[in-house]
Coordinates of C-alpha atoms in Angstrom, one line a residue:
Chain A
M1 CA 6.0 -23.0 14.2
R2 CA 5.4 -21.5 10.7
W3 CA 8.4 -21.4 8.4
G4 CA 8.8 -19.3 5.3
V5 CA 11.3 -20.4 2.7
L6 CA 12.4 -17.8 0.2
Q7 CA 12.5 -18.6 -3.5
F8 CA 14.6 -16.5 -5.9
P9 CA 14.9 -17.1 -9.6
G10 CA 17.8 -19.6 -9.6
S11 CA 17.1 -21.1 -6.2
C12 CA 17.3 -24.8 -6.3
D13 CA 17.2 -26.2 -2.8
E14 CA 14.0 -24.5 -1.7
R15 CA 11.9 -27.7 -2.1
D16 CA 14.1 -29.7 0.3
A17 CA 14.2 -26.8 2.7
L18 CA 10.4 -26.7 2.6
H19 CA 10.3 -30.4 3.3
A20 CA 12.6 -30.1 6.2
C21 CA 10.6 -27.2 7.7
G22 CA 7.4 -29.2 7.1
L23 CA 8.8 -31.9 9.4
L24 CA 9.0 -29.4 12.2
G25 CA 5.8 -27.3 11.6
E26 CA 4.0 -25.6 8.8
A27 CA 6.0 -24.2 5.8
R28 CA 5.4 -22.2 2.7
L29 CA 7.4 -20.7 -0.1
V30 CA 7.9 -16.9 -0.2
W31 CA 8.5 -15.7 -3.8
H32 CA 11.2 -13.1 -4.1
E33 CA 8.8 -10.4 -5.1
E34 CA 6.7 -10.8 -1.9
R35 CA 7.1 -8.5 1.0
D36 CA 4.6 -10.0 3.3
L37 CA 6.1 -12.2 6.1
D38 CA 3.0 -11.9 8.3
G39 CA 2.4 -15.1 10.2
I40 CA 5.8 -16.5 9.6
D41 CA 7.9 -17.4 12.7
A42 CA 11.1 -18.3 11.0
V43 CA 12.7 -17.7 7.6
V44 CA 15.0 -19.9 5.5
V45 CA 17.1 -18.4 2.7
P46 CA 17.8 -21.5 0.7
G47 CA 20.6 -22.7 -1.5
G48 CA 21.0 -22.4 -5.2
F49 CA 22.2 -19.8 -7.6
S50 CA 19.9 -16.8 -7.0
Y51 CA 19.9 -14.5 -10.0
G52 CA 22.4 -16.7 -11.7
D53 CA 25.1 -15.7 -9.2
Y54 CA 25.7 -12.7 -11.5
L55 CA 28.3 -10.2 -10.3
R56 CA 29.0 -12.1 -7.0
A57 CA 27.0 -14.9 -5.4
G58 CA 24.2 -13.3 -3.4
A59 CA 24.9 -9.8 -4.6
I60 CA 21.6 -9.2 -6.5
A61 CA 19.3 -11.2 -4.3
R62 CA 19.9 -8.9 -1.3
F63 CA 18.0 -6.1 -3.2
S64 CA 14.8 -8.2 -3.7
P65 CA 11.6 -7.1 -2.0
A66 CA 11.6 -10.4 0.0
M67 CA 15.1 -9.7 1.4
E68 CA 14.0 -6.2 2.4
A69 CA 11.2 -7.8 4.4
V70 CA 13.7 -10.3 5.9
A71 CA 15.9 -7.4 7.0
E72 CA 13.0 -6.0 8.9
F73 CA 12.1 -9.4 10.3
V74 CA 15.6 -9.7 11.6
G75 CA 15.4 -6.3 13.2
G76 CA 12.4 -7.5 15.1
G77 CA 14.3 -10.5 16.4
G78 CA 12.9 -13.1 14.0
P79 CA 15.1 -16.2 13.4
V80 CA 16.6 -16.6 9.9
L81 CA 18.6 -19.5 8.6
G82 CA 20.7 -19.1 5.4
I83 CA 22.0 -22.2 3.7
C84 CA 24.8 -22.1 1.1
N85 CA 23.7 -19.4 -1.4
G86 CA 21.4 -18.2 1.4
F87 CA 24.4 -17.7 3.6
Q88 CA 26.1 -15.7 0.8
V89 CA 23.0 -13.6 0.4
L90 CA 22.9 -12.8 4.2
C91 CA 26.5 -11.8 4.1
E92 CA 26.0 -9.6 1.1
A93 CA 23.0 -8.1 2.8
G94 CA 25.2 -7.2 5.8
L95 CA 23.0 -9.4 8.1
L96 CA 25.9 -11.7 8.8
P97 CA 29.6 -10.7 9.0
G98 CA 32.2 -11.8 6.4
A99 CA 32.1 -13.0 2.9
L100 CA 32.3 -16.3 0.9
L101 CA 35.0 -16.5 -1.7
L102 CA 35.9 -19.0 -4.4
N103 CA 37.1 -22.3 -3.0
E104 CA 40.8 -22.3 -2.5
D105 CA 41.4 -25.1 -5.0
L106 CA 38.9 -23.7 -7.5
R107 CA 36.9 -27.0 -7.4
F108 CA 33.2 -27.4 -6.8
H109 CA 33.1 -29.8 -3.8
C110 CA 30.1 -32.1 -3.2
R111 CA 30.5 -34.5 -0.2
Q112 CA 29.1 -35.6 3.1
L113 CA 31.1 -34.2 5.9
D114 CA 31.2 -33.8 9.7
L115 CA 30.1 -30.5 11.1
I116 CA 30.7 -29.4 14.6
P117 CA 28.2 -27.1 16.3
A118 CA 30.9 -24.8 17.5
A119 CA 30.0 -22.2 20.1
D120 CA 28.0 -21.0 22.9
W121 CA 26.6 -24.2 24.1
A122 CA 26.9 -25.8 27.5
D123 CA 30.4 -27.2 27.2
G124 CA 32.0 -24.1 25.7
P125 CA 33.4 -23.2 22.3
I126 CA 35.2 -25.7 20.1
R127 CA 38.4 -24.2 18.8
Q128 CA 39.8 -24.8 15.4
G129 CA 41.7 -28.2 15.2
D130 CA 40.2 -29.4 18.4
L131 CA 40.7 -33.2 18.0
D132 CA 38.7 -34.0 21.1
V133 CA 35.4 -33.1 19.6
S134 CA 33.9 -36.6 19.6
A135 CA 34.3 -36.8 23.3
R136 CA 32.8 -33.4 23.9
R137 CA 30.1 -33.2 21.2
R138 CA 28.7 -35.3 18.5
A139 CA 29.5 -34.1 14.9
L140 CA 26.6 -33.7 12.5
S141 CA 26.8 -35.6 9.2
I142 CA 25.7 -33.2 6.6
P143 CA 26.5 -32.8 2.9
A144 CA 28.2 -29.7 1.4
K145 CA 28.1 -28.7 -2.3
H146 CA 29.5 -25.5 -3.4
G147 CA 32.2 -23.7 -5.5
E148 CA 32.3 -20.5 -3.4
G149 CA 32.3 -21.4 0.2
R150 CA 35.6 -20.1 1.5
Y151 CA 34.6 -18.1 4.6
Y152 CA 36.6 -14.9 4.9
A153 CA 36.6 -12.0 7.4
P154 CA 39.6 -9.9 8.5
E155 CA 41.6 -11.4 11.4
E156 CA 40.3 -8.9 14.0
V157 CA 36.7 -9.7 12.9
L158 CA 37.4 -13.4 13.3
D159 CA 38.8 -12.9 16.8
A160 CA 35.7 -10.9 17.7
L161 CA 33.4 -13.6 16.3
E162 CA 35.2 -16.3 18.4
A163 CA 35.1 -14.1 21.5
K164 CA 31.4 -13.5 21.2
G165 CA 30.5 -17.1 20.3
Q166 CA 29.4 -16.2 16.8
V167 CA 31.1 -19.1 15.1
A168 CA 28.1 -21.4 14.8
Y169 CA 29.6 -24.4 12.9
R170 CA 33.0 -25.6 12.1
Y171 CA 34.2 -28.3 9.7
A172 CA 35.6 -31.2 11.6
P173 CA 39.4 -31.3 11.7
G174 CA 40.8 -32.1 8.3
Q175 CA 37.5 -31.8 6.5
N176 CA 37.5 -28.1 5.5
P177 CA 36.6 -28.4 1.8
N178 CA 37.2 -24.9 0.7
G179 CA 40.0 -23.1 2.7
S180 CA 37.6 -21.3 5.0
A181 CA 39.3 -19.2 7.7
R182 CA 39.6 -21.2 11.0
D183 CA 37.5 -24.0 9.5
I184 CA 34.4 -21.9 9.9
A185 CA 31.4 -23.5 8.2
G186 CA 28.7 -21.2 9.6
V187 CA 28.4 -18.0 11.7
R188 CA 25.6 -16.2 13.5
N189 CA 25.0 -12.5 14.0
E190 CA 25.7 -10.8 17.4
A191 CA 22.0 -11.0 18.4
G192 CA 22.0 -14.7 17.7
N193 CA 18.8 -14.7 15.6
V194 CA 20.5 -15.0 12.2
V195 CA 22.7 -18.0 11.3
G196 CA 24.2 -19.0 8.0
L197 CA 26.2 -22.0 6.9
M198 CA 27.6 -23.5 3.7
P199 CA 26.6 -27.2 4.2
H200 CA 23.1 -28.3 3.5
P201 CA 21.1 -29.5 6.6
E202 CA 17.9 -29.7 4.4
H203 CA 19.5 -32.6 2.5
A204 CA 20.0 -34.5 5.8
V205 CA 16.5 -34.9 7.3
D206 CA 15.5 -38.3 6.1
P207 CA 17.0 -41.7 6.9
L208 CA 16.6 -42.5 3.1
T209 CA 19.5 -40.2 2.4
G210 CA 21.7 -41.5 5.2
S211 CA 21.5 -38.9 7.9
T212 CA 18.8 -36.9 9.8
D213 CA 21.4 -34.7 11.6
G214 CA 20.3 -31.7 9.6
L215 CA 17.1 -31.4 11.6
E216 CA 19.3 -30.3 14.6
V217 CA 20.3 -27.2 12.6
F218 CA 16.6 -26.3 12.0
E219 CA 15.7 -27.1 15.6
A220 CA 18.4 -24.7 16.8
V221 CA 16.8 -22.0 14.7
A222 CA 13.4 -22.8 16.0
E223 CA 14.8 -22.4 19.6
V224 CA 15.6 -18.8 18.9
R225 CA 11.9 -18.2 18.5
A226 CA 10.9 -20.3 21.5
Chain B
M1 CA 22.7 16.0 -20.4
A2 CA 24.6 13.2 -22.0
A3 CA 25.3 10.2 -19.8
A4 CA 28.8 9.8 -18.5
R5 CA 30.7 6.8 -19.7
A6 CA 32.8 5.0 -17.1
R7 CA 34.7 1.8 -16.5
V8 CA 34.9 0.2 -13.1
L9 CA 37.8 -2.1 -12.3
I10 CA 37.3 -4.5 -9.4
R11 CA 40.0 -6.7 -7.9
P12 CA 40.5 -8.8 -4.9
K13 CA 41.9 -6.9 -2.0
E14 CA 45.6 -7.1 -1.3
G15 CA 46.3 -10.0 1.0
I16 CA 43.2 -12.0 0.0
L17 CA 44.1 -15.3 -1.7
D18 CA 43.0 -15.2 -5.3
P19 CA 42.9 -18.8 -6.5
Q20 CA 42.0 -17.7 -10.1
G21 CA 45.2 -15.6 -10.3
K22 CA 47.2 -18.5 -8.8
A23 CA 45.8 -20.9 -11.4
V24 CA 46.7 -18.6 -14.3
E25 CA 50.1 -18.0 -12.8
R26 CA 50.8 -21.8 -12.6
A27 CA 49.6 -22.3 -16.1
L28 CA 51.9 -19.8 -17.8
P29 CA 55.2 -21.6 -17.6
A30 CA 53.7 -24.6 -19.3
L31 CA 53.0 -22.3 -22.3
G32 CA 56.5 -20.9 -22.3
F33 CA 55.8 -17.7 -20.4
E34 CA 58.4 -17.7 -17.6
G35 CA 58.9 -15.0 -15.0
V36 CA 55.2 -13.9 -14.6
E37 CA 54.1 -13.5 -11.0
H38 CA 51.6 -11.7 -8.8
V39 CA 48.7 -12.5 -11.2
R40 CA 45.4 -11.2 -9.8
V41 CA 42.1 -11.8 -11.6
G42 CA 39.3 -9.2 -11.2
R43 CA 36.3 -7.9 -13.1
M44 CA 35.6 -4.9 -15.3
V45 CA 32.2 -3.2 -15.6
E46 CA 31.5 -0.6 -18.3
L47 CA 28.5 1.6 -17.8
E48 CA 26.8 4.9 -18.7
A49 CA 25.5 6.9 -15.8
E50 CA 23.3 10.0 -15.9
D51 CA 24.7 11.0 -12.5
P52 CA 28.4 10.2 -12.3
E53 CA 28.5 11.7 -8.8
R54 CA 26.8 8.5 -7.6
L55 CA 29.3 6.1 -9.1
G56 CA 31.2 5.6 -5.9
E57 CA 28.1 4.8 -3.9
L58 CA 27.0 2.4 -6.6
C59 CA 30.3 0.6 -6.4
E60 CA 30.2 0.4 -2.6
K61 CA 26.7 -1.0 -2.6
L62 CA 26.6 -3.3 -5.6
L63 CA 29.5 -3.6 -8.0
A64 CA 32.1 -4.3 -5.4
N65 CA 32.0 -5.9 -2.0
P66 CA 34.3 -3.5 -0.1
L67 CA 35.2 -6.2 2.5
I68 CA 37.0 -8.3 -0.1
E69 CA 37.4 -6.1 -3.2
D70 CA 39.0 -2.8 -4.2
Y71 CA 37.6 -0.8 -7.1
E72 CA 38.6 2.0 -9.2
I73 CA 36.5 4.2 -11.4
E74 CA 37.8 5.4 -14.7
R75 CA 35.9 8.0 -16.7
L76 CA 36.0 7.3 -20.4
D77 CA 34.6 10.7 -21.5
G78 CA 37.2 13.0 -19.9
G79 CA 35.0 13.9 -17.0
G80 CA 36.4 13.6 -13.4

């Protein structure tokens, strides 16, 4: 498995993403001016503040040559994982539904939280506020750190996402840090090869930092290719 | 041909929670400004465009995110 990790001016989590991908295969950085994704099996759009978050988070990055290549890659069924700012970029690019707005309380939140893989797996979808999650599925302990992570989509779009199993991750009950609609932390596209989430699985891949649960998020992306 | 001058006003769509507007609204009474409500905070972009016909497209694609924001284009040079 060969991973490509995009790097924009203002990215800041690409090194950790590269490290995480390196644990599962080969990995290299892809500079934002590159168009060539040849030989890459999966792409990570990492966190940070691409192009200084000017205008809106992710708004400028979507026009970069590398993102044009990613759009083609997605069209060909290639798996893409967007983390935090990368999630914002994928939404702005129209590769994922919805948008990320300022946190409800206007604060930048940085904390370890529990993330529930939320849909489409063997035991069915986890609904918002489902308190029985521990019995049904283990939560992933993963840090989140963002000021603009409030997931928004119109109600009818949210209903469609739930119905089609496109809600990929939810904050565990009571842990929604930003006011996201229906506790949504991450979504996937209809084809299932693009997934984005606000929390940072790349910071949870080494026992040194307290959790290795983040690897499961990368592994789920790798499975799309398999 | 001289470039057209325009101002684009961008605001959160009706019904979308605007925490910046709320924060401003909450701060006002402390400064003695009572009775101010429905505060919404947006952005303003001023620009000069050679082809003003394309301003709408430019707003849709970059200046605003039509899913969450409304925009309005104001011509500053009398053009329409």
